[in-house]
Structure formats: structure tokens, C-alpha cells
Amino acid sequence: MTPQSTFMITATVRVGELKNLRALLASLNQEEIPGHANPENDLIPFGKFDRLHFARFVIIEAKTAHEITAFGVNPRPWRPTLAFLGDIDGDRVSFLTQLAEHAASGLKQIFSYCEDFSEEDSDLLEWMKRHNVNQQANYVNWIGRTVKQIHEEAALHQSLSAYLQQIVDEVGRENIRQLRQKLLSYVEMEKHKGRLTLTPPEPTPAGWKTKNLAHKFGVPLILLLVSPIFLIIAPFFAIRLRMLERSDPELFIRTSREHIKTLTVQEDWDVSNQYSVFGDVKPGLFRLLTFKFIVFLTDYIAKHIYNRGYLTRIKTIHFARWVFVDNNHRVFFASNYDGSHESYMDDFINKVGWGLNLLFSNGVGYPTTTWLIKDGAQREHPFKYTQRRHQLPTEVWYKAYSGLTAVDLARNSRIRQGVENRQWNDAELREWLSLI
Amino acid sequence: MNKTSNFEFDDLQGLLRFGHGKLTDTCFMLLNIADVNAAKQWLSAAPITNASTTDALPDNALQIAFSVEGLRMLKLKESVIEGFSDEFIVGMTGDESRSRRLGDVGDNTPSKWEWGGSETAVPHVLLLLYARQGELDHWRTTVEGEHFATAFHLLSQLPTQSINEIEPFGFVDGISQPTIDWMQKQSTDIHERDRYSNLLAPGEMVLGYPNEYGYYTPRPLIDPQEDRLAAELPDAEDEPRLKDLGRNGTYLVIRQLSQDVPGFWQFLDKEAASDADRREQIAAAMVGRKRNGTPLIEQHIPGVAAEDHGNNFTFDLDPKGNHCPIGAHIRRANPRTGDFPPGVTGLFSRLLKILGFAQAPEEDLIASSRFHRLLRRGRSYGPVLSPKDAVKPDAPAGDRGIQFICLVANISRQFEFVQNAWMVNSKFGGVQNERGPLVGHRKPLIDGQSTDHFNRPDAAGTMRTVCHLPQFVTVRGGGYFFMPGLRALKYIAATPANGRDSAS
Ligand code: HEM
């Protein structure tokens, strides 16, 4: 199995260069589809990198920085920052090396709009490594599912479904054993002709395996050890939490229509969309530590529990990550999800409102919660306003498998399993046929 | 909280409570305001029908709604207009991104519409007249009175025709509607509504009342200290200091949807190799009901009267769509889902579901229905053409369709969500690249995958697939309107025509 990893290269944009940088980044996009990368563009031919799932360039601006003044705190300065992020198969360094090899001139052109980068003397790879920011939590829809696998399985599904259409009338719908036999021989034939490939998974890297195991058992062990301390502080935590929840200012600020427009022109072209938000952590150590602890737990459960197609009740997120920046004063969140923005948010409110509240209620502008999990997102309009207000448009967004949702990917994998594991009873066989 | 006895039905326009089904003759007028003073004069005297019941059924009805441009023409302050939702202010066609979301692309593109196709083409006023058979002309003369011709410019009169509750493809329509819980007896708490219920909080359909989240949808509230005229408006329940311009009002969404009736039946006839029974079967699978309205699923669910055979079901027992395809029109339009997927019996199973465990891969893909319901009030138009005649090669052409109207308190969460996430979405509920069989366009996905299919899952395993499905329904017009309560209408009519931003 090939585990996934991430990169996020950030650098401050040079003063006065924001507009030029935006124009350059726009040249990576398809002409008619705002914000959507042309996979074959000259600067960074995303489509050539067969380990790359998603990528985006976003300029992180603190447009909502003033909101923290409601807490009686002065906004911290923030300079517009370019972030280049992606989700990849295998490890980061080898991917960045590939990037530096095959897209050096494009990347150099882009990064030359950033401070402390000059096209002539910088070692691009070293510079990128130095400017990489690690996330505090990362969610991968299906750990181990590679881009290559996704493409192979999509091709398998397509070819099987066309063939099934052809043969079903002549074989008969009820003749399921014969249908299977024909489909399987067809796959063999197509493989033989080189039109289908089903590459077996790579062995799991030993280092990753050990680290993953140590994390899986180490974290609960440590938590168990420190649990007496948690018990002691629990009442104080509860009192302080309720005090803050009662006293924190509630910001009911409507998002401007221009802002919504800059976001929506980029949405709903494909079956998936991108989402980036940026905001301040509420002032005070209490909020920061609570935030960090919950994000830490999220990372744990995403790695070890929710790594098979669903994040609690949500099956529409491909990748998501939480990144603390500006010395833990600010948080950046990025995700790639299926469906429209409105349905993403409604799904969230109804299915995992409690989870959202846990994760984001320590951010400035979030609607008031009760006991950290109640209310909050269920206050529909304050919630919808705040999440749009803090959202950033993307400059460039790339998805390696447009037209496919996470549910499609899971289905295609099940179809492939059906081809490879041949022990079936009738019910399983019918189920498999119904997927094609 | 028993509120029914004093629910302000006399301040509500009748359409929110009644479909005026017995008033078979209708006339939907698209108006622009020609003379503001005359318009205000006409408005203040207009016999708008309210929602209180009378002993005898009324002989006629009149309802009115305004677009944002209409409200501006009538000099409603910009600061008040800002209290309406973005969708209403921007309009159905004011933003290409919205059109893309609603599936108004290709042949549905607003620039090809007959009316309402651009921001400036949206009529100011939508006037809906209803009368008993043969009495419409008389009612119209009464309604118009003397100032009408000076006040308004008639842009067009939308065709409508009563064909006995049967829409042009030949299906009984108007069977399923949400029931409004006027008494607010049912809890909206997310922890108490595991299962589908047809009963809906008034705030989902009427502004100024708690919605299914238990909150008040934002709407224009006015400080009576600053605006004396507002004193006559109802109080805002959630902000007692302020007056509520939205209360007892709602948003009205209208779309003129033209239906290619011969195209529909001829395609199905070919697909069924001219076997009339098979043709009906495929058509029923696409709608989710037989032509006489019988649902494809038999079941009894709590909360729906036993004699309401047409609605006594959910799709819980048919998760794969073997009886009613996932992609069927009524399953997309109202998936009848609860807050949780089926199977919550106790605390433990609830916890498992909340955490997403113990689920089949295709389970729980669809949002909870109660946040996305529509109160439909449309009428069909065009000459009747039965399926039997429609399949003939010489079937008479004709302009047929539905003036689709729905009333909602939140355009984006209700109408736009249903249209986008449920109707035209090629991945709804896990379907494989197919859009709504009746109302969807057929444009391919951006990677070129086609979407012109309709799949019928089958207990045998292999799905039955209809390929190369043409587009049967084309959008010809539409817009977002505000249908005010009666006191709000008085306020709008009374606003001085010379503008008030500086005055008062
Ligand atoms: C020309 C286009 C359309 C036709 C021919 C059509 C036809 C029908 C028919 C025959 C029914 C079943 C009767 C019933 O359950 O009341 C129905 C139900 C329904 N339709 Fe449509 N419809 C059209 C467009 C739309 C659109 C555009 C929407 C929404 C965006 C919509 C929403 C609904 C809803 C919500 C139901 C009730 C479903 C339920 O509660 O079970 N329809 N339609």
C-alpha cells in the first residue's frame, strides 16, 4: 500500500506584486473555467505528475483580521502569502524533487513574486523544502488509494459497464453466473490486449508502517497515562468553557455579495469543489489549547479510524487539512469535496454539526456553541455567513480525476475487488453486478 | 405553544394555505410598474385573498408578489431591501454561477428565455388571478378597476390551463405537499426527528416564524422609531423592538417549464419496442409513480393519514431503488429521509450512526429532507395530448408545460438546493452519471462523461439502463418574487412615492 502525504509551500508575496502574481497564476487555468487548472499548462503541467491527487495555489489574505477587535484584541499584522498545496501518493521529498525537475522554470517564475526567492541563485528544491508548512491534522478519504489505481479502476468500470450492456440481453439478466464468467473473461482479454491494467499495490514502506503503528498505540497510551490530570482539570475546564461561551462576542456579519461572487464563479464546474478558509484563533491560551487538542485528536482518528471512505457520516470529502500558522494565532483549513457548496454546508450542519462545532468554535466569528458541541453550526445563518466570509478564492485548482466523486471511487474499488476475489455466493454476485 | 386559534391567517396570502384547486381558471400576469403613484393607489385597494377560511368556498382569488426591482420601483428603502436574502436581491438570472447551479445551461440558458432572462427583464409584479370555470374575465375586470391601465404595463400573460390536476406528460400531479404545523406542536430538535415526517415548521414556508432549525430566517426588520409607517407592521418575534416586514410573507419561485410531450412518449415508445405496458413502466419508473399517482412503494408510515395512500411511504425499505429507482423524479424531489439513516432503535445504534459506523457504502448519502421541502403551487398549460396520441408520428405539436411555482422561506436552502443537489446533480444519492429524468438537462460532465442515462436498479443485479435520453423539459422563463403578508403589502403601498431616505 502506498500511503498519501501532503505539501504546502508558503511564502510572503513581495510588496506591490500581488496583481502580477495573480495574473501569472491565472495563466495556468483553463480559459473558460475560472480557477480550474489546465492539466497541460506550460508552467506546471499538473497532469504529468501521476502521484498528484489535488493541488491548488491560494493567496492567503487576512480579510477578516479586524473581527478579533470584538474581543478587545488588536489584529496582528499579516502579509498576503502564497500557498501552493497538494495531496500526493508517497513521500513529500521525492515528490518535490520530481516537481523541481519537471516544472522548475514555471515554479521559479511563480515563486519569484515571493520574498527571499530569486530566480538565479536559489536551489528550488531546497527552497521549497524550507518553505513547507506541516499540517496539524490531515484527512485522507481512503488511505492507500493511489491516483494510478483510481484511473485504472475507473477504466475498468467503464469498460465493464459498456460490455455488460452488450451481453445482458443475449445472456439474460437472471443468468448471473454466466454474466460473471463473460465479464471476467472480457477483463482478461482486455488486459491481454493492453487496454486495461490492474497494477497490484506496492508493498507498504516499512518505515511508514512502524511509525503508523507506534502512533496508533502510542497516542492512546499517553492519553491514558495523563488521564488523571484530565480528570482533575475537567471541572475547571467546564466552568471556564461555559464562561467563555457566554461571554464571547457573537459576530453576525453578512458576507458581501461581491465576495460570494468571486467564490461562486469558481464553483460547480466539476462534480467536486475546493474550499479554503482562514481565520484567527480566539484570544487566550484556553481557546488555543482546546483547539490544538481537538485537532490533534482529529488527526488521530482520521489516520486510524476514518480512513476508509467516510469521516463520521460524511462521504464526500476527498482530502482535508488543518494548519496552524502565524505562531498559532491563525488557522488555515483546506478541503476538496463533492457537490455544491450549499449542500456541503447543509450536510455538515445536519450530519456533523457537533464535529464542526468542536473543530471550529475556537475560531473568531464562529456562532456561539453550548458545551462545545451544541448549537453553533445549527444556527444556520450565522454559521453560513461566517464560513463564507472566511473563505478564500483559489487562484488555481487541480483535480486528477474530474467527473469522479469519492463515492464513485469507492464503487470502482469494489468492482475491482469483485474481479480479483472470486469467491462469491449469489447475493454477493448480484450486488457486484448492480455496481457496474 | 398552541397558536392555531390565533394564527394570523387573515394577514397571510391565501396561496400559502390553499392551492385554489377548485378555481380552475387562472391568469398569471407579468407586470411592470408604469406609474408609481397609480400603482400604489391600486395596491392599497387591491382585493388580495387572505388565508382565513370561509363557510362557502370562494368564487375567486387574487395573489400578488414582487421582484426586487418591483420593490425598488415602489421606493422601498435600499436599507430595507438589504434585509432580504441574497438570492432574492440578485435574482434567478442575475449571476451566471447561479444559472450553472440550477442547470440553466445549454437550451435552458436564460438568454434564450421568453421572459425574465436577464436582470433587467424580470417583471416588477407577478399577479395571480384565480376564478371558477368561465368566470375569469369577470373577475379580471373587477380586479383591474380604473387605475390598473395607468399603473401597470402588462408585459405578458403566462399561459395556464386547468387539465384536472394532470400535468402534460399525463401524470396526476399535486399529490404530495408538506403539511404546515401551524400549531407548532412538533419539535424541531435534531435529536427528536430521526424519521421522515411530512409535518413542517411554519418558518420553512412563512417568514417570521421558527424554521426547522428552530431559528428565524433573516428578513427585513424595521425600527418603528425611525419609520412611523412601520408601526402598523407585525412585531418581530425574535426582536420585539422591531417591526417585521417579512412576517406572514414568503418567497415565490416561478419557472416556466416547457414539456416536449410527443418527444417524451415517442422516446419511451421506442425504448419499449412499442409495447404499451412496458412504455408505462419506464415512464412510471422515471416519475416514481404510475400515471394515476400510485406510488411504486407500498408501506405505511406514522404521521401520514392511512387514507392518504399516495403518501404513505418512505424509501427506507428500498435502499437500492429496486422498486422505485433512486433517480426517479419524486425520489429526487423529496427523498423522504429523516435526520438519521434507518435503523436507529436505541442509544447505542444512534451513537453508531452518528459516528458513521455500521453503514452500507450507499447508505446515508442524502441530506435530511425536512430542510429542503417545497410548497408547490404551479399550474400546467397547453392542449391535452394523451400518451396514446402522443406516440403517433403525426402527434399535434403544441406549446405545453408547467408554470412551476413554489413557496419557500429560504430560496437557497429549499428551491435551489432541491434543483441543484437533487434534481440536476448527476451523482445524487450515488447514481451513476444521470440527471433528473424529467427535468434535467443532458450536458456531459467536464471530463466528457455522458449523463444522458436513466438507470433502473433491479433485484436480479444488473441495472436496466435507458441510454441517449433526450432533454424533455426546457426552461422558458422564471424569477424570484416576494409575496408579502397583507399588512406588509399595505406598508409597501403606503411608502411615499418620492422616496423616504431623507424624509421622516
Ligand atoms: C415539467 C417539469 C415537471 C414535471 C412534469 C413534474 C411532475 C411531477 C409529478 C407527476 C409529480 C408526482 C405528483 C406528486 O407527488 O405530487 C411530481 C412531484 C414533485 N415534484 Fe415535480 N415535476 C416537474 C418539475 C419539478 C421541479 C423543477 C421541481 C423542483 C425543483 C419539482 C418538485 C417536485 C416535488 C417536490 C414533488 C413532490 C415529491 C414528494 O413530496 O414526494 N418538480 N412532479
Tab-separated table of N, CA and C in Angstrom, chain A residues 214-343:
chain	number	residue	atom	x	y	z
A	214	ALA	N	3.291	2.821	15.820
A	214	ALA	CA	3.697	3.476	17.061
A	214	ALA	C	2.702	4.574	17.405
A	215	HIS	N	2.258	5.304	16.373
A	215	HIS	CA	1.290	6.379	16.581
A	215	HIS	C	-0.045	5.801	17.046
A	216	LYS	N	-0.446	4.716	16.378
A	216	LYS	CA	-1.745	4.118	16.663
A	216	LYS	C	-1.865	3.701	18.126
A	217	PHE	N	-0.784	3.100	18.662
A	217	PHE	CA	-0.871	2.635	20.040
A	217	PHE	C	-0.276	3.620	21.027
A	218	GLY	N	0.675	4.396	20.570
A	218	GLY	CA	1.350	5.343	21.459
A	218	GLY	C	0.419	6.425	21.963
A	219	VAL	N	-0.371	6.988	21.049
A	219	VAL	CA	-1.223	8.115	21.448
A	219	VAL	C	-2.222	7.718	22.533
A	220	PRO	N	-2.968	6.600	22.335
A	220	PRO	CA	-3.885	6.222	23.410
A	220	PRO	C	-3.166	5.933	24.724
A	221	LEU	N	-1.984	5.367	24.597
A	221	LEU	CA	-1.233	5.033	25.801
A	221	LEU	C	-0.885	6.304	26.578
A	222	ILE	N	-0.379	7.278	25.871
A	222	ILE	CA	-0.012	8.538	26.531
A	222	ILE	C	-1.253	9.208	27.122
A	223	LEU	N	-2.336	9.181	26.332
A	223	LEU	CA	-3.566	9.804	26.831
A	223	LEU	C	-4.031	9.110	28.115
A	224	LEU	N	-3.876	7.781	28.130
A	224	LEU	CA	-4.273	7.025	29.305
A	224	LEU	C	-3.426	7.434	30.510
A	225	LEU	N	-2.131	7.597	30.250
A	225	LEU	CA	-1.226	7.955	31.332
A	225	LEU	C	-1.555	9.320	31.922
A	226	VAL	N	-1.904	10.262	31.021
A	226	VAL	CA	-2.161	11.608	31.554
A	226	VAL	C	-3.632	11.798	31.933
A	227	SER	N	-4.436	10.742	31.782
A	227	SER	CA	-5.870	10.921	32.047
A	227	SER	C	-6.180	11.385	33.469
A	228	PRO	N	-5.408	10.960	34.494
A	228	PRO	CA	-5.697	11.512	35.832
A	228	PRO	C	-5.649	13.040	35.844
A	229	ILE	N	-4.695	13.587	35.108
A	229	ILE	CA	-4.602	15.057	35.067
A	229	ILE	C	-5.855	15.637	34.423
A	230	PHE	N	-6.301	14.982	33.334
A	230	PHE	CA	-7.520	15.468	32.669
A	230	PHE	C	-8.696	15.466	33.642
A	231	LEU	N	-8.768	14.387	34.438
A	231	LEU	CA	-9.874	14.282	35.380
A	231	LEU	C	-9.861	15.441	36.361
A	232	ILE	N	-8.651	15.769	36.814
A	232	ILE	CA	-8.551	16.861	37.791
A	232	ILE	C	-8.953	18.189	37.169
A	233	ILE	N	-8.489	18.420	35.943
A	233	ILE	CA	-8.792	19.740	35.373
A	233	ILE	C	-10.188	19.819	34.748
A	234	ALA	N	-10.860	18.661	34.589
A	234	ALA	CA	-12.153	18.670	33.890
A	234	ALA	C	-13.152	19.690	34.440
A	235	PRO	N	-13.386	19.722	35.769
A	235	PRO	CA	-14.365	20.701	36.268
A	235	PRO	C	-13.964	22.145	35.967
A	236	PHE	N	-12.680	22.431	36.106
A	236	PHE	CA	-12.216	23.807	35.822
A	236	PHE	C	-12.399	24.129	34.345
A	237	PHE	N	-12.094	23.116	33.536
A	237	PHE	CA	-12.254	23.285	32.099
A	237	PHE	C	-13.718	23.611	31.778
A	238	ALA	N	-14.617	22.838	32.384
A	238	ALA	CA	-16.043	23.016	32.099
A	238	ALA	C	-16.507	24.413	32.494
A	239	ILE	N	-16.102	24.844	33.679
A	239	ILE	CA	-16.534	26.166	34.152
A	239	ILE	C	-16.014	27.266	33.233
A	240	ARG	N	-14.729	27.159	32.917
A	240	ARG	CA	-14.119	28.178	32.075
A	240	ARG	C	-14.769	28.188	30.675
A	241	LEU	N	-15.029	26.996	30.172
A	241	LEU	CA	-15.633	26.885	28.842
A	241	LEU	C	-16.983	27.589	28.805
A	242	ARG	N	-17.830	27.282	29.787
A	242	ARG	CA	-19.161	27.884	29.792
A	242	ARG	C	-19.076	29.396	29.977
A	243	MET	N	-18.111	29.834	30.792
A	243	MET	CA	-17.941	31.285	30.954
A	243	MET	C	-17.645	31.938	29.618
A	244	LEU	N	-16.688	31.324	28.911
A	244	LEU	CA	-16.302	31.915	27.614
A	244	LEU	C	-17.452	31.837	26.619
A	245	GLU	N	-18.144	30.703	26.613
A	245	GLU	CA	-19.238	30.557	25.638
A	245	GLU	C	-20.324	31.596	25.884
A	246	ARG	N	-20.468	31.980	27.147
A	246	ARG	CA	-21.483	33.002	27.446
A	246	ARG	C	-20.982	34.388	27.110
A	247	SER	N	-19.687	34.602	27.265
A	247	SER	CA	-19.211	35.989	27.142
A	247	SER	C	-18.600	36.305	25.776
A	248	ASP	N	-18.205	35.289	25.020
A	248	ASP	CA	-17.573	35.580	23.725
A	248	ASP	C	-18.525	36.381	22.844
A	249	PRO	N	-18.017	37.433	22.206
A	249	PRO	CA	-18.909	38.211	21.339
A	249	PRO	C	-19.355	37.377	20.152
A	250	GLU	N	-20.615	37.548	19.776
A	250	GLU	CA	-21.127	36.839	18.604
A	250	GLU	C	-21.123	37.808	17.426
A	251	LEU	N	-20.499	37.402	16.343
A	251	LEU	CA	-20.405	38.294	15.187
A	251	LEU	C	-21.395	37.838	14.133
A	252	PHE	N	-22.378	38.663	13.900
A	252	PHE	CA	-23.383	38.292	12.908
A	252	PHE	C	-23.196	39.232	11.728
A	253	ILE	N	-22.195	38.935	10.932
A	253	ILE	CA	-21.845	39.836	9.828
A	253	ILE	C	-22.172	39.143	8.521
A	254	ARG	N	-22.995	39.786	7.720
A	254	ARG	CA	-23.353	39.163	6.456
A	254	ARG	C	-22.185	39.248	5.480
A	255	THR	N	-22.008	38.203	4.693
A	255	THR	CA	-20.941	38.188	3.702
A	255	THR	C	-21.337	39.102	2.545
A	256	SER	N	-20.373	39.843	2.020
A	256	SER	CA	-20.746	40.752	0.925
A	256	SER	C	-21.024	39.948	-0.337
A	257	ARG	N	-21.903	40.481	-1.155
A	257	ARG	CA	-22.261	39.743	-2.368
A	257	ARG	C	-21.092	39.665	-3.353
A	258	GLU	N	-20.240	40.702	-3.343
A	258	GLU	CA	-19.076	40.641	-4.255
A	258	GLU	C	-18.182	39.469	-3.858
A	259	HIS	N	-17.985	39.320	-2.546
A	259	HIS	CA	-17.122	38.231	-2.096
A	259	HIS	C	-17.709	36.883	-2.512
A	260	ILE	N	-19.001	36.726	-2.296
A	260	ILE	CA	-19.644	35.457	-2.674
A	260	ILE	C	-19.476	35.213	-4.169
A	261	LYS	N	-19.564	36.292	-4.931
A	261	LYS	CA	-19.441	36.132	-6.376
A	261	LYS	C	-18.045	35.660	-6.780
A	262	THR	N	-17.023	36.226	-6.149
A	262	THR	CA	-15.666	35.779	-6.504
A	262	THR	C	-15.479	34.305	-6.140
A	263	LEU	N	-16.208	33.842	-5.152
A	263	LEU	CA	-16.078	32.433	-4.781
A	263	LEU	C	-16.898	31.542	-5.713
A	264	THR	N	-18.130	31.967	-6.001
A	264	THR	CA	-19.006	31.063	-6.752
A	264	THR	C	-18.630	30.944	-8.231
A	265	VAL	N	-17.950	31.948	-8.798
A	265	VAL	CA	-17.583	31.768	-10.216
A	265	VAL	C	-16.661	30.572	-10.395
A	266	GLN	N	-16.015	30.152	-9.316
A	266	GLN	CA	-15.084	29.024	-9.428
A	266	GLN	C	-15.755	27.695	-9.107
A	267	GLU	N	-17.007	27.739	-8.702
A	267	GLU	CA	-17.624	26.516	-8.186
A	267	GLU	C	-18.559	25.841	-9.188
A	268	ASP	N	-18.798	24.575	-8.945
A	268	ASP	CA	-19.810	23.783	-9.660
A	268	ASP	C	-19.528	23.607	-11.147
A	269	TRP	N	-18.283	23.598	-11.511
A	269	TRP	CA	-17.938	23.241	-12.888
A	269	TRP	C	-17.769	21.738	-12.981
A	270	ASP	N	-17.111	21.195	-11.975
A	270	ASP	CA	-16.922	19.752	-11.897
A	270	ASP	C	-17.875	19.220	-10.824
A	271	VAL	N	-17.851	17.912	-10.615
A	271	VAL	CA	-18.681	17.344	-9.553
A	271	VAL	C	-18.067	17.591	-8.172
A	272	SER	N	-16.797	18.026	-8.139
A	272	SER	CA	-16.167	18.360	-6.864
A	272	SER	C	-15.813	19.842	-6.837
A	273	ASN	N	-15.602	20.365	-5.643
A	273	ASN	CA	-15.197	21.747	-5.458
A	273	ASN	C	-14.080	21.824	-4.433
A	274	GLN	N	-13.418	22.997	-4.399
A	274	GLN	CA	-12.373	23.216	-3.396
A	274	GLN	C	-12.859	24.231	-2.372
A	275	TYR	N	-12.253	24.181	-1.214
A	275	TYR	CA	-12.653	25.075	-0.132
A	275	TYR	C	-11.421	25.430	0.685
A	276	SER	N	-11.153	26.722	0.857
A	276	SER	CA	-10.071	27.164	1.744
A	276	SER	C	-10.626	28.223	2.684
A	277	VAL	N	-10.381	28.092	3.954
A	277	VAL	CA	-10.750	29.167	4.885
A	277	VAL	C	-9.571	29.531	5.752
A	278	PHE	N	-9.615	30.752	6.228
A	278	PHE	CA	-8.515	31.292	7.013
A	278	PHE	C	-9.106	32.207	8.066
A	279	GLY	N	-8.657	32.079	9.300
A	279	GLY	CA	-9.195	32.962	10.331
A	279	GLY	C	-8.336	32.942	11.575
A	280	ASP	N	-8.746	33.740	12.555
A	280	ASP	CA	-7.986	33.859	13.798
A	280	ASP	C	-8.482	32.859	14.830
A	281	VAL	N	-7.549	32.400	15.655
A	281	VAL	CA	-7.928	31.623	16.822
A	281	VAL	C	-8.423	32.631	17.865
A	282	LYS	N	-9.466	32.269	18.591
A	282	LYS	CA	-9.941	33.184	19.626
A	282	LYS	C	-8.813	33.461	20.615
A	283	PRO	N	-8.773	34.672	21.175
A	283	PRO	CA	-7.656	35.019	22.047
A	283	PRO	C	-7.636	34.156	23.309
A	284	GLY	N	-6.460	33.988	23.858
A	284	GLY	CA	-6.324	33.292	25.133
A	284	GLY	C	-5.812	31.874	24.967
A	285	LEU	N	-5.052	31.446	25.985
A	285	LEU	CA	-4.428	30.138	25.963
A	285	LEU	C	-5.471	29.023	25.997
A	286	PHE	N	-6.568	29.264	26.703
A	286	PHE	CA	-7.604	28.240	26.843
A	286	PHE	C	-8.125	27.803	25.476
A	287	ARG	N	-8.482	28.797	24.665
A	287	ARG	CA	-9.016	28.500	23.343
A	287	ARG	C	-7.973	27.809	22.477
A	288	LEU	N	-6.750	28.312	22.539
A	288	LEU	CA	-5.701	27.736	21.697
A	288	LEU	C	-5.457	26.266	22.052
A	289	LEU	N	-5.344	25.998	23.354
A	289	LEU	CA	-5.046	24.618	23.763
A	289	LEU	C	-6.214	23.686	23.427
A	290	THR	N	-7.429	24.169	23.643
A	290	THR	CA	-8.590	23.341	23.299
A	290	THR	C	-8.585	23.034	21.800
A	291	PHE	N	-8.379	24.072	21.026
A	291	PHE	CA	-8.330	23.943	19.570
A	291	PHE	C	-7.283	22.905	19.168
A	292	LYS	N	-6.092	23.084	19.716
A	292	LYS	CA	-4.981	22.209	19.321
A	292	LYS	C	-5.248	20.762	19.726
A	293	PHE	N	-5.824	20.599	20.900
A	293	PHE	CA	-6.070	19.253	21.375
A	293	PHE	C	-7.102	18.549	20.477
A	294	ILE	N	-8.153	19.284	20.107
A	294	ILE	CA	-9.184	18.669	19.269
A	294	ILE	C	-8.629	18.355	17.875
A	295	VAL	N	-7.832	19.240	17.357
A	295	VAL	CA	-7.235	18.992	16.047
A	295	VAL	C	-6.297	17.788	16.119
A	296	PHE	N	-5.588	17.680	17.226
A	296	PHE	CA	-4.697	16.548	17.429
A	296	PHE	C	-5.485	15.237	17.431
A	297	LEU	N	-6.604	15.226	18.130
A	297	LEU	CA	-7.447	14.024	18.148
A	297	LEU	C	-8.014	13.730	16.760
A	298	THR	N	-8.395	14.796	16.049
A	298	THR	CA	-8.930	14.620	14.702
A	298	THR	C	-7.904	13.940	13.813
A	299	ASP	N	-6.681	14.380	13.932
A	299	ASP	CA	-5.626	13.778	13.127
A	299	ASP	C	-5.500	12.290	13.447
A	300	TYR	N	-5.620	11.985	14.721
A	300	TYR	CA	-5.506	10.596	15.138
A	300	TYR	C	-6.631	9.743	14.550
A	301	ILE	N	-7.858	10.208	14.746
A	301	ILE	CA	-8.968	9.373	14.261
A	301	ILE	C	-9.004	9.327	12.737
A	302	ALA	N	-8.545	10.393	12.089
A	302	ALA	CA	-8.504	10.363	10.624
A	302	ALA	C	-7.493	9.321	10.153
A	303	LYS	N	-6.375	9.237	10.844
A	303	LYS	CA	-5.343	8.265	10.447
A	303	LYS	C	-5.786	6.837	10.705
A	304	HIS	N	-6.377	6.606	11.858
A	304	HIS	CA	-6.548	5.222	12.291
A	304	HIS	C	-7.985	4.721	12.252
A	305	ILE	N	-8.944	5.619	12.194
A	305	ILE	CA	-10.337	5.152	12.197
A	305	ILE	C	-11.054	5.502	10.896
A	306	TYR	N	-11.036	6.793	10.561
A	306	TYR	CA	-11.775	7.209	9.371
A	306	TYR	C	-10.864	7.256	8.145
A	307	ASN	N	-10.402	6.106	7.728
A	307	ASN	CA	-9.506	6.091	6.577
A	307	ASN	C	-10.049	5.207	5.458
A	308	ARG	N	-11.374	4.934	5.529
A	308	ARG	CA	-11.979	4.018	4.558
A	308	ARG	C	-13.242	4.612	3.947
A	309	GLY	N	-13.156	5.827	3.431
A	309	GLY	CA	-14.267	6.352	2.637
A	309	GLY	C	-15.264	7.219	3.375
A	310	TYR	N	-15.172	7.338	4.670
A	310	TYR	CA	-16.119	8.212	5.362
A	310	TYR	C	-15.466	8.862	6.568
A	311	LEU	N	-15.902	10.106	6.830
A	311	LEU	CA	-15.464	10.829	8.019
A	311	LEU	C	-16.732	11.053	8.829
A	312	THR	N	-16.894	10.272	9.867
A	312	THR	CA	-18.196	10.086	10.531
A	312	THR	C	-19.266	9.880	9.444
A	313	ARG	N	-20.268	10.757	9.355
A	313	ARG	CA	-21.329	10.467	8.371
A	313	ARG	C	-21.040	11.053	6.992
A	314	ILE	N	-19.920	11.695	6.813
A	314	ILE	CA	-19.671	12.408	5.561
A	314	ILE	C	-18.847	11.547	4.599
A	315	LYS	N	-19.390	11.342	3.393
A	315	LYS	CA	-18.673	10.518	2.411
A	315	LYS	C	-18.257	11.331	1.197
A	316	THR	N	-18.226	12.640	1.350
A	316	THR	CA	-17.991	13.498	0.186
A	316	THR	C	-16.683	14.264	0.266
A	317	ILE	N	-15.861	13.990	1.268
A	317	ILE	CA	-14.601	14.734	1.361
A	317	ILE	C	-13.460	13.859	0.849
A	318	HIS	N	-12.707	14.380	-0.106
A	318	HIS	CA	-11.557	13.643	-0.627
A	318	HIS	C	-10.348	13.836	0.290
A	319	PHE	N	-10.010	15.092	0.517
A	319	PHE	CA	-8.886	15.418	1.392
A	319	PHE	C	-9.246	16.652	2.207
A	320	ALA	N	-8.726	16.755	3.412
A	320	ALA	CA	-8.918	17.973	4.196
A	320	ALA	C	-7.741	18.128	5.143
A	321	ARG	N	-7.364	19.368	5.429
A	321	ARG	CA	-6.288	19.561	6.410
A	321	ARG	C	-6.431	20.849	7.199
A	322	TRP	N	-5.919	20.790	8.406
A	322	TRP	CA	-5.907	21.944	9.314
A	322	TRP	C	-4.451	22.347	9.542
A	323	VAL	N	-4.158	23.617	9.353
A	323	VAL	CA	-2.783	24.097	9.508
A	323	VAL	C	-2.782	25.326	10.412
A	324	PHE	N	-2.033	25.277	11.496
A	324	PHE	CA	-1.873	26.466	12.337
A	324	PHE	C	-0.727	27.297	11.778
A	325	VAL	N	-0.956	28.585	11.604
A	325	VAL	CA	0.108	29.462	11.103
A	325	VAL	C	0.219	30.685	11.990
A	326	ASP	N	1.149	31.575	11.622
A	326	ASP	CA	1.362	32.811	12.357
A	326	ASP	C	1.505	32.519	13.847
A	327	ASN	N	2.426	31.615	14.146
A	327	ASN	CA	2.711	31.349	15.544
A	327	ASN	C	1.459	30.939	16.329
A	328	ASN	N	0.671	30.085	15.738
A	328	ASN	CA	-0.539	29.561	16.387
A	328	ASN	C	-1.645	30.582	16.589
A	329	HIS	N	-1.541	31.717	15.975
A	329	HIS	CA	-2.619	32.689	16.127
A	329	HIS	C	-3.691	32.531	15.061
A	330	ARG	N	-3.317	31.845	13.985
A	330	ARG	CA	-4.276	31.743	12.897
A	330	ARG	C	-4.352	30.307	12.390
A	331	VAL	N	-5.487	29.976	11.765
A	331	VAL	CA	-5.658	28.628	11.234
A	331	VAL	C	-6.095	28.700	9.783
A	332	PHE	N	-5.503	27.812	9.001
A	332	PHE	CA	-5.875	27.665	7.600
A	332	PHE	C	-6.457	26.268	7.446
A	333	PHE	N	-7.612	26.183	6.774
A	333	PHE	CA	-8.236	24.882	6.543
A	333	PHE	C	-8.496	24.736	5.052
A	334	ALA	N	-8.186	23.591	4.500
A	334	ALA	CA	-8.430	23.380	3.070
A	334	ALA	C	-9.073	22.024	2.871
A	335	SER	N	-10.048	21.955	1.974
A	335	SER	CA	-10.647	20.649	1.668
A	335	SER	C	-11.037	20.564	0.206
A	336	ASN	N	-11.235	19.339	-0.241
A	336	ASN	CA	-11.756	19.046	-1.581
A	336	ASN	C	-12.960	18.158	-1.379
A	337	TYR	N	-14.102	18.590	-1.862
A	337	TYR	CA	-15.343	17.884	-1.530
A	337	TYR	C	-16.221	17.732	-2.767
A	338	ASP	N	-17.203	16.831	-2.683
A	338	ASP	CA	-18.135	16.599	-3.792
A	338	ASP	C	-19.435	17.362	-3.576
A	339	GLY	N	-20.024	17.827	-4.669
A	339	GLY	CA	-21.309	18.520	-4.602
A	339	GLY	C	-21.116	20.020	-4.507
A	340	SER	N	-22.233	20.726	-4.398
A	340	SER	CA	-22.147	22.178	-4.373
A	340	SER	C	-21.855	22.666	-2.959
A	341	HIS	N	-21.447	23.918	-2.874
A	341	HIS	CA	-21.087	24.485	-1.583
A	341	HIS	C	-22.256	24.426	-0.604
A	342	GLU	N	-23.421	24.822	-1.093
A	342	GLU	CA	-24.597	24.833	-0.214
A	342	GLU	C	-24.869	23.432	0.343
A	343	SER	N	-24.724	22.408	-0.506
A	343	SER	CA	-25.030	21.074	0.005
A	343	SER	C	-23.926	20.575	0.931
